[in-house]
PDB file of C-alpha atoms and ligand atoms in Angstrom:
ATOM      1  CA  MET A   1     -18.354 -20.432  -7.797  1.00  0.00           C
ATOM      2  CA  TRP A   2     -16.307 -21.264 -10.836  1.00  0.00           C
ATOM      3  CA  ILE A   3     -13.938 -23.736  -9.290  1.00  0.00           C
ATOM      4  CA  GLY A   4     -11.050 -24.626 -11.521  1.00  0.00           C
ATOM      5  CA  THR A   5     -11.004 -21.461 -13.571  1.00  0.00           C
ATOM      6  CA  ALA A   6      -7.908 -19.282 -13.773  1.00  0.00           C
ATOM      7  CA  ALA A   7      -9.599 -16.684 -11.589  1.00  0.00           C
ATOM      8  CA  HIS A   8      -9.574 -19.170  -8.737  1.00  0.00           C
ATOM      9  CA  ALA A   9      -6.086 -20.524  -9.356  1.00  0.00           C
ATOM     10  CA  GLU A  10      -4.006 -20.839  -6.230  1.00  0.00           C
ATOM     11  CA  VAL A  11      -1.400 -18.146  -5.676  1.00  0.00           C
ATOM     12  CA  PRO A  12       1.967 -19.814  -4.988  1.00  0.00           C
ATOM     13  CA  VAL A  13       3.022 -19.325  -1.373  1.00  0.00           C
ATOM     14  CA  PHE A  14       6.610 -18.798  -0.218  1.00  0.00           C
ATOM     15  CA  THR A  15       7.784 -18.459   3.357  1.00  0.00           C
ATOM     16  CA  LEU A  16      10.577 -16.336   4.788  1.00  0.00           C
ATOM     17  CA  GLU A  17      11.702 -16.550   8.398  1.00  0.00           C
ATOM     18  CA  ILE A  18      13.493 -13.949  10.480  1.00  0.00           C
ATOM     19  CA  ARG A  19      15.811 -15.421  13.099  1.00  0.00           C
ATOM     20  CA  ASP A  20      18.540 -13.554  14.986  1.00  0.00           C
ATOM     21  CA  HIS A  21      18.012 -10.579  12.657  1.00  0.00           C
ATOM     22  CA  LEU A  22      18.685 -12.686   9.561  1.00  0.00           C
ATOM     23  CA  PHE A  23      16.359 -13.815   6.772  1.00  0.00           C
ATOM     24  CA  TYR A  24      16.028 -17.501   5.951  1.00  0.00           C
ATOM     25  CA  PRO A  25      16.374 -18.235   3.143  1.00  0.00           C
ATOM     26  CA  SER A  26      18.402 -15.209   2.139  1.00  0.00           C
ATOM     27  CA  LEU A  27      17.817 -16.106  -1.522  1.00  0.00           C
ATOM     28  CA  LEU A  28      14.258 -16.904  -2.511  1.00  0.00           C
ATOM     29  CA  VAL A  29      13.602 -18.020  -6.092  1.00  0.00           C
ATOM     30  CA  ILE A  30      10.068 -17.420  -7.334  1.00  0.00           C
ATOM     31  CA  PRO A  31       8.430 -17.804 -10.753  1.00  0.00           C
ATOM     32  CA  ALA A  32       8.525 -14.695 -12.950  1.00  0.00           C
ATOM     33  CA  GLY A  33       5.268 -13.332 -14.309  1.00  0.00           C
ATOM     34  CA  THR A  34       3.197 -14.709 -11.430  1.00  0.00           C
ATOM     35  CA  LYS A  35       1.649 -13.096  -8.396  1.00  0.00           C
ATOM     36  CA  VAL A  36       3.134 -14.672  -5.286  1.00  0.00           C
ATOM     37  CA  LYS A  37       2.100 -14.698  -1.646  1.00  0.00           C
ATOM     38  CA  LEU A  38       4.988 -14.170   0.711  1.00  0.00           C
ATOM     39  CA  ILE A  39       4.545 -15.166   4.334  1.00  0.00           C
ATOM     40  CA  VAL A  40       7.130 -13.634   6.667  1.00  0.00           C
ATOM     41  CA  LEU A  41       7.475 -15.250  10.088  1.00  0.00           C
ATOM     42  CA  ASN A  42       9.337 -13.227  12.652  1.00  0.00           C
ATOM     43  CA  ARG A  43      10.863 -15.732  15.094  1.00  0.00           C
ATOM     44  CA  ASP A  44      12.681 -12.975  16.969  1.00  0.00           C
ATOM     45  CA  THR A  45      11.190 -11.242  19.999  1.00  0.00           C
ATOM     46  CA  THR A  46      11.855  -7.803  18.487  1.00  0.00           C
ATOM     47  CA  PRO A  47       9.992  -6.157  15.611  1.00  0.00           C
ATOM     48  CA  GLU A  48      11.439  -6.104  12.129  1.00  0.00           C
ATOM     49  CA  GLU A  49      10.460  -4.251   9.003  1.00  0.00           C
ATOM     50  CA  PHE A  50      10.565  -6.054   5.677  1.00  0.00           C
ATOM     51  CA  GLU A  51      11.566  -3.393   3.192  1.00  0.00           C
ATOM     52  CA  SER A  52      12.352  -3.435  -0.522  1.00  0.00           C
ATOM     53  CA  TYR A  53      12.709  -0.425  -2.766  1.00  0.00           C
ATOM     54  CA  GLU A  54      12.737  -2.664  -5.848  1.00  0.00           C
ATOM     55  CA  LEU A  55       9.506  -4.380  -4.826  1.00  0.00           C
ATOM     56  CA  ASN A  56       7.991  -1.177  -3.445  1.00  0.00           C
ATOM     57  CA  ARG A  57       7.029  -2.937  -0.222  1.00  0.00           C
ATOM     58  CA  GLU A  58       7.542  -2.243   3.453  1.00  0.00           C
ATOM     59  CA  LYS A  59       5.823  -3.932   6.333  1.00  0.00           C
ATOM     60  CA  VAL A  60       6.502  -4.039  10.057  1.00  0.00           C
ATOM     61  CA  ILE A  61       6.279  -7.490  11.621  1.00  0.00           C
ATOM     62  CA  MET A  62       6.116  -7.568  15.401  1.00  0.00           C
ATOM     63  CA  GLY A  63       8.179 -10.083  17.358  1.00  0.00           C
ATOM     64  CA  GLY A  64       6.638 -13.550  17.134  1.00  0.00           C
ATOM     65  CA  ALA A  65       4.162 -12.379  14.495  1.00  0.00           C
ATOM     66  CA  LYS A  66       3.567 -13.162  10.852  1.00  0.00           C
ATOM     67  CA  ALA A  67       2.907 -10.950   7.861  1.00  0.00           C
ATOM     68  CA  THR A  68       1.497 -11.640   4.439  1.00  0.00           C
ATOM     69  CA  ILE A  69       2.894  -9.669   1.506  1.00  0.00           C
ATOM     70  CA  PHE A  70       1.750 -10.106  -2.083  1.00  0.00           C
ATOM     71  CA  ILE A  71       4.371  -9.456  -4.745  1.00  0.00           C
ATOM     72  CA  GLY A  72       4.480  -9.639  -8.505  1.00  0.00           C
ATOM     73  CA  PRO A  73       3.914 -10.481 -11.204  1.00  0.00           C
ATOM     74  CA  LEU A  74       7.624  -9.675 -11.579  1.00  0.00           C
ATOM     75  CA  ALA A  75       9.876  -9.480 -14.614  1.00  0.00           C
ATOM     76  CA  PRO A  76      12.828 -11.891 -14.415  1.00  0.00           C
ATOM     77  CA  GLY A  77      15.573 -10.432 -12.261  1.00  0.00           C
ATOM     78  CA  ASP A  78      16.849  -9.855  -8.753  1.00  0.00           C
ATOM     79  CA  TYR A  79      14.931  -7.842  -6.170  1.00  0.00           C
ATOM     80  CA  PRO A  80      16.852  -7.094  -2.959  1.00  0.00           C
ATOM     81  CA  PHE A  81      15.103  -6.712   0.378  1.00  0.00           C
ATOM     82  CA  PHE A  82      16.292  -5.982   3.897  1.00  0.00           C
ATOM     83  CA  GLY A  83      15.180  -5.626   7.472  1.00  0.00           C
ATOM     84  CA  GLU A  84      15.070  -1.920   8.090  1.00  0.00           C
ATOM     85  CA  PHE A  85      15.611  -2.317  11.834  1.00  0.00           C
ATOM     86  CA  ASN A  86      18.739  -4.460  11.307  1.00  0.00           C
ATOM     87  CA  PRO A  87      19.920  -3.505   7.822  1.00  0.00           C
ATOM     88  CA  LYS A  88      23.519  -4.585   8.363  1.00  0.00           C
ATOM     89  CA  THR A  89      22.580  -8.220   8.924  1.00  0.00           C
ATOM     90  CA  ALA A  90      19.083  -8.721   7.563  1.00  0.00           C
ATOM     91  CA  GLN A  91      19.685  -8.807   3.827  1.00  0.00           C
ATOM     92  CA  GLY A  92      18.023 -10.947   1.214  1.00  0.00           C
ATOM     93  CA  LEU A  93      17.249 -11.347  -2.446  1.00  0.00           C
ATOM     94  CA  ILE A  94      14.157 -12.424  -4.312  1.00  0.00           C
ATOM     95  CA  ARG A  95      15.053 -13.859  -7.703  1.00  0.00           C
ATOM     96  CA  ALA A  96      12.279 -14.071 -10.273  1.00  0.00           C
ATOM     97  CA  GLU A  97      12.973 -16.709 -12.910  1.00  0.00           C
ATOM     98  CA  ASP A  98      11.078 -17.904 -15.991  1.00  0.00           C
TER      99      ASP A  98
HETATM  100 CU1  LIG B 101      10.757   1.281   6.051  1.00  0.00          CU
END
């Protein structure tokens, strides 16, 4: 164990919730240049798929379940995502900032 070294640094954790086929928050600001752990909680009873072409991620989250998605390190900018099963309503944006 090398506690305290960069290799053991905590990955920042951010949480997204799905409720009524919407993402909360719909805008998530994360640090640029850092790997981030995204926890997605699906509060609906129906499955949803977190999908982002820009982030190259897609993951099905069953109703009432939770998913963990690692993203980054990202260049500064905006990275849209959506719920593939409810794309008209479930829209969001991850903004990576320095
Ligand atoms: Cu998909």
